Amino acid sequence: MRKYRKLKITDKKRWGNNYLSLFFEDKEITDKVFPGNFFMIKVGNFYKNILPRPFSIARVFPEKSVFEIFFQVVGDGTKILSEYNEGDEVEILGPVGNRFPVNNDKKNILVAGGRGISPFLYLSKILKSENIDFTLFYGGKSEKDLMFKDYLSEFDTIFITETGDFGQKGLITEYLPEGDFNIMTCGPDIMMKKVYEFYENSDSSVFVSLEERMGCGTGICYGCAKKIITPEGVKMVRICQEGPVFDGGKVVWDE
Amino acid sequence: MSKPDLSVKFGKLKFKNPVILASGTAGYGYELENYIDLNELGGFITKGIYFNPRSGNPSPRIYETPCGMLNAIGLQGIGVKRFKSEILPFWKKYKTILGVNVAGEDEDEYKRVVEYLKDEKRIDFFEINLSCPNVHAGGKSPSWEPETTYKIIKSIKNISDKPIIAKLSPSVTYIEEIGESAEKGGADGISLVNTFVGMAIDIKSRKARISNVLGGVSGPAIKPMALALVYKLHKTVKIPIMGLGGINSAEDVLEFIIAGASVVQIGTASIIDPAASIKIIKSVEKEMVELNYKKIEKLIGKMEK
């Protein structure tokens, strides 16, 4: 049976600008987790913040059975989680959710906006180890919104900032190559929508990782549903159960 | 020490323990198969089933509130036909007592759902969701009024031999009156409470936190109010009560039972942890041993002054 398990925080890193990483050691998870998957974490303080929160997988170091959760403090839940320290335990369920579909025949393009870099940290490592051709585009407002620079220097990474204080200057969509690719993107809805529209009339396929306020993470509450085009028409589809990764062409973007 | 007896008779139904998964927070059942052994539950109640499929409300549908949550899923559902062909066969491999939560946009729809499903052997009872907004009555819930409550229960009672449980809204002035109407209409039991009407506002955008503006509040925040309503109703009606509202521990279960519920339902706690119900069953057993309670049935409504 799948269940919430108590895992000890083995390491913690503050990145500045309210970004944090928490590290855990668990072979069961590192053996099966794949980019796209996420975890539900009980943030504690049960009687104020009762709902578990979803967090994407970030880096994975399978040889040490270590995985990382990377997040920005944006609300109550992430605030509480940011106050945990090395040695503290949290309850974690997962991995849950589907995977980004890697394509071996086309070049893979990864497009990350801000904290949407999470799933592509491990995906880059997997693609490199399997000799699959890819480029990562990673954009943020300014240099302090771009993390993992050392780690990402091992891969074909193009950094883009709106201010231009690091990497290329401008918006990520100004740097995307035209052609026939397998595109995978994670970040703000508006960015993913623009990425989708950029490739809409090409042979490229675009896969997006959607976010929505979530209740259970197990498919029972229907709280996280969004409009998705299905063979039976537009339906409210659960992000946690059928997603979070969807074909961009099936997303109703004007929500 | 011998194990305490957790079984409860509820009219014609016999639950092996008093913990039932509530409608709307347990999906159709299959979603939980990887998380719990459904056979360990006292019972299971499906998501509300309308006659036709429904897409539910747009997002956002939920919002966390202190000690609870606010939801307006909008009763998204697959409709009776798919329920019969896809969900009922799934349940054949389990022995758990199965209740179907029946929803309706108007009085007729409740009847059509029960009519369609009345001969299904795998269904043990119908729970009539009298809190659905009535599209022909300005969104009023049937259980806000004694006459509508009576009328709907009576019309269904004539269709099916299976036990009919009326699930009532707590957002009323006088719950006793509504409960009595359900009893008079022929209900075999009452589920109390559904969620309380509530809302939350984002003060920056001045927009409601959920798309439907109004939603239902659930979770530990509503437990004291739910408990009081169960207590009041138990003194008024003779039919047994399924108590619910923020139950999250063995102590909560026993409180509801002592207040007058025969069995309880677990709702929001399953959202927080899919295995909550099973953990609660185990801790009820432990708690009863500690308190030297031998038979849970003997505790129903047994409050001391």
Coordinates of C-alpha atoms in Angstrom, one line a residue:
Chain A
M1 CA 0.0 0.0 0.0
R2 CA 1.1 3.5 -0.7
K3 CA 1.1 5.8 2.3
Y4 CA 2.5 8.9 4.0
R5 CA 5.9 8.0 5.4
K6 CA 8.0 10.0 7.9
L7 CA 11.3 11.0 6.2
K8 CA 14.1 12.9 7.9
I9 CA 15.5 16.0 6.3
T10 CA 19.2 15.2 5.7
D11 CA 20.2 18.6 4.5
K12 CA 18.8 22.1 3.8
K13 CA 19.9 24.9 1.6
R14 CA 18.8 28.5 1.4
W15 CA 19.2 30.1 -2.0
G16 CA 18.2 33.6 -1.1
N17 CA 15.1 35.4 -2.4
N18 CA 13.0 32.9 -0.4
Y19 CA 14.0 29.9 -2.4
L20 CA 14.9 26.7 -0.4
S21 CA 15.9 23.1 -1.0
L22 CA 15.3 20.2 1.4
F23 CA 17.1 16.9 0.9
F24 CA 15.9 13.5 1.9
E25 CA 17.4 10.0 1.7
D26 CA 15.1 7.2 0.5
K27 CA 16.0 4.5 -1.9
E28 CA 12.4 3.5 -2.5
I29 CA 11.7 7.0 -3.8
T30 CA 14.9 7.6 -5.8
D31 CA 14.5 4.2 -7.5
K32 CA 11.1 5.0 -9.0
V33 CA 10.7 8.8 -9.1
F34 CA 10.7 10.4 -12.6
P35 CA 10.5 14.1 -13.6
G36 CA 6.9 15.2 -13.7
N37 CA 6.1 13.3 -10.5
F38 CA 5.5 15.1 -7.3
F39 CA 5.0 14.6 -3.6
M40 CA 2.4 15.5 -1.1
I41 CA 3.9 16.8 2.1
K42 CA 2.2 17.4 5.4
V43 CA 3.5 20.7 6.5
G44 CA 2.6 20.2 10.1
N45 CA 0.7 22.7 12.3
F46 CA -2.3 20.5 11.7
Y47 CA -5.0 22.6 13.3
K48 CA -4.1 25.7 11.2
N49 CA -3.0 24.3 7.9
I50 CA -4.6 20.9 7.5
L51 CA -4.1 20.2 3.8
P52 CA -0.9 18.6 2.5
R53 CA 1.0 20.5 -0.2
P54 CA 2.3 19.3 -3.6
F55 CA 6.0 19.6 -4.4
S56 CA 7.7 18.6 -7.6
I57 CA 10.8 16.4 -7.5
A58 CA 14.0 18.5 -8.0
R59 CA 17.5 17.0 -8.1
V60 CA 18.0 13.2 -7.6
F61 CA 21.3 11.6 -6.7
P62 CA 20.4 7.9 -7.1
E63 CA 23.9 6.7 -6.1
K64 CA 23.3 8.2 -2.7
S65 CA 19.5 7.6 -2.6
V66 CA 19.1 11.3 -2.1
F67 CA 16.4 13.5 -3.5
E68 CA 15.6 17.2 -3.3
I69 CA 12.5 19.3 -3.0
F70 CA 13.0 22.9 -4.2
F71 CA 10.5 25.6 -3.5
Q72 CA 9.9 29.3 -2.9
V73 CA 8.1 30.6 0.2
V74 CA 4.8 31.8 -1.2
G75 CA 2.3 31.1 1.5
D76 CA 1.6 29.5 4.9
G77 CA 2.5 26.0 3.9
T78 CA 5.9 26.8 2.3
K79 CA 6.6 29.2 5.2
I80 CA 6.2 26.4 7.8
L81 CA 8.2 24.0 5.7
S82 CA 11.0 26.6 5.4
E83 CA 11.4 26.5 9.1
Y84 CA 12.2 22.8 9.3
N85 CA 15.8 21.9 9.8
E86 CA 18.2 19.1 9.2
G87 CA 17.2 16.2 11.3
D88 CA 13.5 17.1 11.5
E89 CA 10.9 14.7 10.0
V90 CA 8.1 15.4 7.6
E91 CA 5.4 13.1 6.3
I92 CA 5.7 12.5 2.6
L93 CA 3.4 10.7 0.1
G94 CA 4.7 9.8 -3.3
P95 CA 5.9 10.0 -5.9
V96 CA 2.5 10.6 -7.4
G97 CA 1.4 12.0 -10.8
N98 CA 2.6 11.2 -14.3
R99 CA 5.9 11.7 -16.1
F100 CA 7.2 14.1 -18.7
P101 CA 7.4 12.0 -22.0
V102 CA 10.9 11.9 -23.3
N103 CA 11.3 11.5 -27.0
N104 CA 14.3 9.5 -28.4
D105 CA 13.7 10.4 -32.0
K106 CA 13.5 14.2 -31.8
K107 CA 15.5 16.8 -30.0
N108 CA 14.1 17.5 -26.6
I109 CA 13.7 21.1 -25.6
L110 CA 13.1 21.9 -21.9
V111 CA 11.7 25.3 -21.0
A112 CA 11.7 26.3 -17.4
G113 CA 10.4 29.6 -15.9
G114 CA 11.5 30.5 -12.3
R115 CA 10.8 27.7 -9.8
G116 CA 9.5 25.6 -12.8
I117 CA 13.1 24.5 -13.1
S118 CA 12.4 21.7 -10.6
P119 CA 11.5 18.8 -12.8
F120 CA 14.1 19.6 -15.4
L121 CA 17.0 19.3 -12.9
Y122 CA 16.7 15.5 -12.8
L123 CA 15.4 15.2 -16.3
S124 CA 18.6 16.9 -17.6
K125 CA 20.7 14.4 -15.8
I126 CA 18.7 11.4 -17.1
L127 CA 18.8 12.7 -20.7
K128 CA 22.5 13.3 -20.6
S129 CA 23.2 9.8 -19.1
E130 CA 21.1 8.3 -21.9
N131 CA 22.8 10.4 -24.6
I132 CA 19.5 11.9 -25.6
D133 CA 19.9 15.3 -27.4
F134 CA 18.4 18.2 -25.5
T135 CA 18.7 21.9 -24.6
L136 CA 17.4 23.6 -21.5
F137 CA 16.1 27.1 -21.6
Y138 CA 15.9 28.6 -18.1
G139 CA 14.4 32.0 -17.5
G140 CA 13.7 34.3 -14.6
K141 CA 13.3 37.9 -13.7
S142 CA 17.0 38.5 -12.8
E143 CA 20.1 36.6 -11.7
K144 CA 18.8 35.9 -8.2
D145 CA 15.8 34.0 -9.6
L146 CA 18.1 31.5 -11.4
M147 CA 19.5 28.8 -9.2
F148 CA 21.5 25.6 -9.7
K149 CA 24.0 27.4 -12.1
D150 CA 26.9 25.1 -11.2
Y151 CA 24.8 22.0 -11.6
L152 CA 23.3 23.1 -14.8
S153 CA 26.7 24.1 -16.3
E154 CA 27.2 20.4 -17.1
F155 CA 24.3 20.5 -19.6
D156 CA 23.4 22.5 -22.7
T157 CA 21.7 25.3 -20.7
I158 CA 20.7 28.7 -22.0
F159 CA 20.0 31.2 -19.2
I160 CA 17.7 34.1 -19.8
T161 CA 16.8 37.0 -17.5
E162 CA 14.4 39.8 -18.1
T163 CA 16.8 42.3 -16.6
G164 CA 19.7 40.9 -18.6
D165 CA 22.0 40.8 -15.5
F166 CA 22.7 37.1 -16.2
G167 CA 22.7 35.2 -19.5
Q168 CA 20.6 36.4 -22.4
K169 CA 18.3 39.4 -21.9
G170 CA 14.6 39.2 -22.5
L171 CA 11.8 36.7 -22.4
I172 CA 12.4 33.0 -22.8
T173 CA 10.0 32.8 -25.7
E174 CA 12.3 35.2 -27.7
Y175 CA 15.0 32.5 -27.7
L176 CA 13.2 29.4 -28.6
P177 CA 14.4 27.7 -31.8
E178 CA 11.9 27.0 -34.6
G179 CA 11.6 23.4 -35.8
D180 CA 10.4 19.9 -35.0
F181 CA 11.1 19.2 -31.3
N182 CA 9.7 17.5 -28.3
I183 CA 9.0 20.4 -26.0
M184 CA 8.6 20.0 -22.2
T185 CA 7.8 23.1 -20.1
C186 CA 7.2 24.0 -16.5
G187 CA 6.6 27.5 -15.0
P188 CA 4.0 30.2 -14.9
D189 CA 0.9 29.5 -16.9
I190 CA 1.4 32.5 -19.1
M191 CA 4.9 31.4 -20.1
M192 CA 3.7 27.8 -20.8
K193 CA 0.9 29.2 -22.9
K194 CA 3.3 31.3 -24.9
V195 CA 5.6 28.3 -25.4
Y196 CA 2.6 26.3 -26.6
E197 CA 1.5 29.0 -29.0
F198 CA 5.0 29.4 -30.4
Y199 CA 5.0 25.8 -31.5
E200 CA 1.2 25.5 -32.2
N201 CA 1.5 25.4 -36.0
S202 CA 4.7 23.3 -36.1
D203 CA 5.3 19.6 -36.0
S204 CA 6.6 19.9 -32.4
S205 CA 4.7 18.5 -29.5
V206 CA 4.5 20.5 -26.4
F207 CA 4.0 19.0 -22.9
V208 CA 3.2 21.3 -20.0
S209 CA 3.2 20.7 -16.2
L210 CA 0.0 22.3 -14.8
E211 CA -0.4 23.6 -11.3
E212 CA -3.6 24.1 -9.4
R213 CA -4.6 24.5 -5.7
M214 CA -4.7 20.9 -4.6
G215 CA -6.5 19.0 -1.8
C216 CA -5.7 15.3 -1.6
G217 CA -3.1 14.5 -4.3
T218 CA -4.7 11.0 -4.5
G219 CA -7.6 11.7 -6.9
I220 CA -10.4 11.5 -4.4
C221 CA -11.5 15.1 -3.9
Y222 CA -11.6 16.6 -7.4
G223 CA -10.3 19.9 -6.0
C224 CA -7.5 20.4 -8.5
A225 CA -9.4 19.8 -11.7
K226 CA -8.9 22.1 -14.7
K227 CA -10.5 22.3 -18.2
I228 CA -8.9 19.7 -20.5
I229 CA -10.0 18.7 -24.0
T230 CA -10.8 15.0 -24.0
P231 CA -12.2 12.7 -26.7
E232 CA -15.6 13.4 -25.0
G233 CA -15.2 17.1 -25.2
V234 CA -14.0 19.6 -22.6
K235 CA -13.9 18.1 -19.1
M236 CA -12.7 19.1 -15.7
V237 CA -9.7 16.8 -15.3
R238 CA -7.8 16.2 -12.1
I239 CA -4.2 17.6 -12.2
C240 CA -3.1 15.1 -9.5
Q241 CA -4.5 12.0 -11.0
E242 CA -4.4 12.4 -14.8
G243 CA -1.6 15.0 -14.7
P244 CA 0.3 17.1 -13.8
V245 CA 1.8 16.7 -17.3
F246 CA -0.6 17.3 -20.2
D247 CA -0.3 17.7 -23.9
G248 CA -0.4 21.5 -24.4
G249 CA -2.8 21.1 -27.2
K250 CA -5.4 19.6 -24.8
V251 CA -5.2 22.5 -22.3
V252 CA -8.0 25.1 -22.3
W253 CA -5.7 28.1 -21.9
D254 CA -8.2 30.8 -21.5
E255 CA -9.2 29.7 -18.0
Chain B
M1 CA -8.0 -8.9 26.9
S2 CA -10.7 -9.5 24.3
K3 CA -11.2 -7.1 21.5
P4 CA -14.0 -4.6 21.8
D5 CA -17.0 -5.2 19.6
L6 CA -17.2 -2.4 17.0
S7 CA -20.1 -3.7 15.1
V8 CA -23.2 -1.6 14.8
K9 CA -26.7 -2.4 13.7
F10 CA -28.2 0.5 11.6
G11 CA -31.7 -0.5 10.8
K12 CA -31.4 -3.3 8.3
L13 CA -27.7 -2.7 7.8
K14 CA -25.0 -4.2 10.0
F15 CA -21.7 -2.4 9.9
K16 CA -18.7 -4.4 11.2
N17 CA -17.3 -1.1 12.5
P18 CA -18.8 2.4 12.7
V19 CA -16.4 4.1 10.3
I20 CA -17.7 4.9 6.8
L21 CA -16.0 6.9 4.1
A22 CA -18.2 10.0 3.4
S23 CA -19.4 11.0 0.0
G24 CA -17.3 13.4 -2.0
T25 CA -14.0 12.8 -0.2
A26 CA -13.4 9.2 -1.3
G27 CA -14.0 9.4 -5.0
Y28 CA -15.7 6.3 -6.4
G29 CA -13.5 3.9 -4.4
Y30 CA -11.0 2.8 -7.0
E31 CA -8.9 5.8 -6.3
L32 CA -8.2 4.6 -2.8
E33 CA -7.4 1.0 -3.8
N34 CA -3.6 1.6 -3.6
Y35 CA -3.8 3.3 -0.3
I36 CA -6.2 1.2 1.9
D37 CA -7.9 -2.2 2.0
L38 CA -11.4 -1.1 1.4
N39 CA -12.6 -4.3 3.2
E40 CA -11.4 -2.9 6.5
L41 CA -13.9 -0.1 6.3
G42 CA -17.3 -0.2 8.0
G43 CA -18.8 1.2 4.8
F44 CA -18.2 3.4 1.8
I45 CA -20.4 6.1 0.2
T46 CA -19.7 7.1 -3.4
K47 CA -19.4 10.6 -4.8
G48 CA -22.8 12.1 -5.5
I49 CA -24.4 10.6 -8.6
Y50 CA -26.7 12.7 -10.7
F51 CA -28.6 11.0 -13.6
N52 CA -26.5 12.7 -16.2
P53 CA -22.7 13.4 -16.2
R54 CA -21.7 16.8 -14.8
S55 CA -18.6 18.7 -15.3
G56 CA -18.7 20.6 -12.0
N57 CA -17.4 24.1 -11.2
P58 CA -14.4 25.8 -12.9
S59 CA -11.2 26.1 -10.8
P60 CA -10.3 27.2 -8.2
R61 CA -12.5 24.8 -6.4
I62 CA -10.9 24.5 -2.9
Y63 CA -9.3 26.8 -0.4
E64 CA -7.7 26.0 2.9
T65 CA -9.3 27.8 5.9
P66 CA -8.2 27.7 9.5
C67 CA -8.7 24.2 10.8
G68 CA -10.6 23.2 7.7
M69 CA -11.3 23.8 4.1
L70 CA -13.8 25.4 1.7
N71 CA -14.9 23.5 -1.4
A72 CA -17.2 24.0 -4.3
I73 CA -16.4 21.1 -6.6
G74 CA -19.9 21.4 -8.0
L75 CA -20.7 17.7 -7.8
Q76 CA -18.7 16.7 -10.8
G77 CA -19.7 13.2 -11.7
I78 CA -19.9 10.5 -14.3
G79 CA -23.7 10.0 -14.2
V80 CA -25.7 6.8 -13.5
K81 CA -24.9 4.9 -16.7
R82 CA -21.1 5.0 -16.4
F83 CA -21.5 4.5 -12.6
K84 CA -23.4 1.2 -13.3
S85 CA -21.1 0.0 -16.0
E86 CA -17.7 1.1 -14.7
I87 CA -17.9 1.6 -10.9
L88 CA -20.3 -1.1 -9.7
P89 CA -18.2 -4.0 -11.2
F90 CA -15.2 -2.7 -9.4
W91 CA -17.0 -3.1 -6.1
K92 CA -17.8 -6.8 -6.6
K93 CA -14.4 -7.8 -5.3
Y94 CA -15.1 -6.1 -2.0
K95 CA -17.5 -7.0 0.8
T96 CA -17.7 -3.5 2.3
I97 CA -21.2 -2.1 2.8
L98 CA -21.7 0.3 -0.2
G99 CA -23.9 3.3 -0.2
V100 CA -24.6 5.4 -3.3
N101 CA -25.0 9.1 -2.7
V102 CA -27.9 10.2 -4.9
A103 CA -28.0 13.8 -6.2
G104 CA -30.5 15.7 -8.1
E105 CA -31.0 19.1 -9.8
D106 CA -34.7 18.8 -9.0
E107 CA -37.1 16.4 -7.2
D108 CA -37.5 14.2 -10.3
E109 CA -33.8 13.6 -10.8
Y110 CA -33.4 11.9 -7.4
K111 CA -36.2 9.5 -8.3
R112 CA -34.6 8.8 -11.7
V113 CA -31.3 7.9 -10.2
V114 CA -32.8 5.5 -7.6
E115 CA -35.1 4.0 -10.3
Y116 CA -32.1 3.3 -12.5
L117 CA -30.0 1.7 -9.7
K118 CA -32.7 0.1 -7.4
D119 CA -32.1 -3.5 -8.5
E120 CA -28.3 -3.4 -8.3
K121 CA -27.5 -6.1 -5.7
R122 CA -24.1 -4.6 -4.9
I123 CA -25.6 -1.4 -3.6
D124 CA -26.6 -1.7 0.1
F125 CA -28.2 1.7 0.6
F126 CA -28.9 5.0 -0.9
E127 CA -27.8 8.2 0.8
I128 CA -30.0 11.0 -0.6
N129 CA -27.9 14.2 -0.8
L130 CA -30.6 16.8 0.1
S131 CA -28.0 19.6 0.0
C132 CA -27.7 19.8 -3.8
P133 CA -28.7 23.3 -5.1
N134 CA -32.1 23.0 -6.8
V135 CA -31.9 24.6 -10.3
H136 CA -35.6 25.3 -10.3
A137 CA -35.7 26.9 -6.9
G138 CA -33.0 29.5 -7.1
G139 CA -30.3 27.2 -5.9
K140 CA -32.1 26.3 -2.6
S141 CA -31.1 23.0 -1.0
P142 CA -34.1 20.7 -0.5
S143 CA -33.1 20.1 3.1
W144 CA -33.4 23.8 3.9
E145 CA -37.2 23.2 4.0
P146 CA -39.2 20.5 5.8
E147 CA -41.8 20.1 3.0
T148 CA -39.2 19.4 0.2
T149 CA -37.3 17.1 2.5
Y150 CA -40.4 15.1 3.2
K151 CA -41.6 15.1 -0.4
I152 CA -38.3 13.8 -1.9
I153 CA -37.7 11.1 0.7
K154 CA -41.3 9.9 0.4
S155 CA -41.1 9.7 -3.4
I156 CA -37.9 7.7 -3.3
K157 CA -39.0 5.4 -0.5
N158 CA -41.8 4.0 -2.8
I159 CA -39.3 3.1 -5.5
S160 CA -36.6 1.1 -3.6
D161 CA -36.5 -1.6 -0.9
K162 CA -33.0 -0.5 0.0
P163 CA -32.5 1.6 3.1
I164 CA -32.8 5.3 2.4
I165 CA -30.6 7.7 4.3
A166 CA -31.3 11.4 4.2
K167 CA -28.2 13.6 4.2
L168 CA -29.0 16.9 5.6
S169 CA -27.5 20.4 5.4
P170 CA -26.5 22.0 8.7
S171 CA -27.1 25.5 7.4
V172 CA -30.7 25.6 8.8
T173 CA -32.5 27.3 11.7
Y174 CA -34.2 24.3 13.1
I175 CA -32.6 20.9 12.4
E176 CA -35.1 19.0 14.4
E177 CA -37.9 20.0 12.1
I178 CA -36.0 18.9 9.0
G179 CA -35.0 15.6 10.6
E180 CA -38.6 14.9 11.6
S181 CA -39.7 15.5 8.0
A182 CA -37.2 13.0 6.7
E183 CA -38.3 10.5 9.3
K184 CA -42.0 11.1 8.4
G185 CA -41.1 10.7 4.7
G186 CA -39.8 7.2 5.5
A187 CA -36.1 7.7 5.8
D188 CA -34.3 4.8 7.4
G189 CA -31.6 7.0 8.8
I190 CA -30.1 10.4 8.6
S191 CA -26.6 11.6 7.7
L192 CA -25.7 14.8 9.6
V193 CA -23.9 17.1 8.7
N194 CA -23.1 18.1 5.2
T195 CA -20.8 21.0 4.9
F196 CA -21.6 24.5 6.3
V197 CA -22.0 27.3 3.7
G198 CA -19.0 29.5 3.8
M199 CA -16.7 31.7 1.8
A200 CA -13.3 33.4 1.7
I201 CA -12.1 36.5 -0.1
D202 CA -8.7 37.5 -1.5
I203 CA -8.4 41.1 -0.1
K204 CA -5.9 42.2 -2.8
S205 CA -8.0 41.2 -5.8
R206 CA -11.3 41.4 -3.8
K207 CA -12.3 38.2 -5.6
A208 CA -13.8 35.1 -3.9
R209 CA -11.1 32.5 -3.2
I210 CA -13.2 29.9 -5.1
S211 CA -14.9 30.2 -8.4
N212 CA -18.4 29.5 -7.1
V213 CA -17.9 32.3 -4.4
L214 CA -19.9 30.2 -1.8
G215 CA -18.7 26.8 -0.8
G216 CA -18.9 24.2 1.9
V217 CA -16.8 24.3 5.0
S218 CA -15.5 21.0 6.3
G219 CA -12.8 19.7 8.6
P220 CA -12.1 20.0 12.3
A221 CA -13.4 23.6 12.3
I222 CA -17.0 22.4 12.1
K223 CA -16.8 19.5 14.5
P224 CA -18.3 21.2 17.6
M225 CA -21.3 22.5 15.6
A226 CA -21.8 19.2 13.9
L227 CA -21.7 17.4 17.2
A228 CA -24.3 19.7 18.7
L229 CA -26.6 19.1 15.7
V230 CA -26.2 15.3 16.0
Y231 CA -27.0 15.6 19.7
K232 CA -30.1 17.7 19.1
L233 CA -31.4 15.4 16.3
H234 CA -30.8 12.2 18.3
K235 CA -33.2 13.6 20.9
T236 CA -35.8 14.2 18.3
V237 CA -35.9 11.3 15.8
K238 CA -36.1 7.6 16.4
I239 CA -34.2 6.6 13.2
P240 CA -30.4 6.1 13.5
I241 CA -27.9 8.8 12.6
M242 CA -24.7 8.7 10.7
G243 CA -22.7 11.5 12.3
L244 CA -20.0 13.5 10.4
G245 CA -18.2 16.8 10.4
G246 CA -14.5 17.2 11.0
I247 CA -14.0 13.7 12.5
N248 CA -10.2 13.0 12.6
S249 CA -9.5 10.8 15.6
A250 CA -10.8 8.0 17.8
E251 CA -11.9 10.6 20.3
D252 CA -14.0 12.4 17.7
V253 CA -15.7 9.1 16.7
L254 CA -16.6 8.3 20.3
E255 CA -17.8 11.8 20.9
F256 CA -20.2 11.6 18.0
I257 CA -21.4 8.1 19.1
I258 CA -22.0 9.3 22.7
A259 CA -23.8 12.3 21.3
G260 CA -26.2 10.0 19.5
A261 CA -24.7 8.9 16.1
S262 CA -24.9 5.2 15.5
V263 CA -22.0 5.3 13.0
V264 CA -19.8 8.0 11.7
Q265 CA -18.4 9.2 8.4
I266 CA -14.9 10.3 7.7
G267 CA -14.6 13.1 5.1
T268 CA -11.9 15.8 5.0
A269 CA -9.6 13.6 7.1
S270 CA -9.2 11.3 4.0
I271 CA -8.2 14.2 1.9
I272 CA -5.4 15.0 4.4
D273 CA -4.4 11.3 4.5
P274 CA -5.9 8.6 2.4
A275 CA -5.3 6.1 5.2
A276 CA -6.9 8.2 7.9
S277 CA -10.1 6.1 8.2
I278 CA -8.1 2.9 8.8
K279 CA -5.9 4.6 11.3
I280 CA -9.0 5.9 13.1
I281 CA -10.6 2.4 13.2
K282 CA -7.5 1.0 14.8
S283 CA -7.3 3.8 17.4
V284 CA -11.0 3.5 18.2
E285 CA -10.4 -0.1 19.1
K286 CA -7.4 0.9 21.3
E287 CA -9.2 3.7 22.9
M288 CA -12.1 1.4 23.8
V289 CA -9.8 -1.1 25.5
E290 CA -8.2 1.8 27.5
L291 CA -11.6 3.1 28.6
N292 CA -12.9 -0.4 29.2
Y293 CA -15.8 0.0 26.7
K294 CA -16.7 -3.5 25.5
K295 CA -19.4 -2.8 22.8
I296 CA -19.6 0.4 20.8
E297 CA -23.3 0.0 20.2
K298 CA -23.9 0.4 23.9
L299 CA -22.4 3.9 23.8
I300 CA -24.9 5.4 21.3
G301 CA -26.5 8.4 22.8
K302 CA -25.3 7.4 26.3
M303 CA -24.5 10.8 27.6
E304 CA -24.2 11.4 31.3
K305 CA -25.5 14.6 32.9

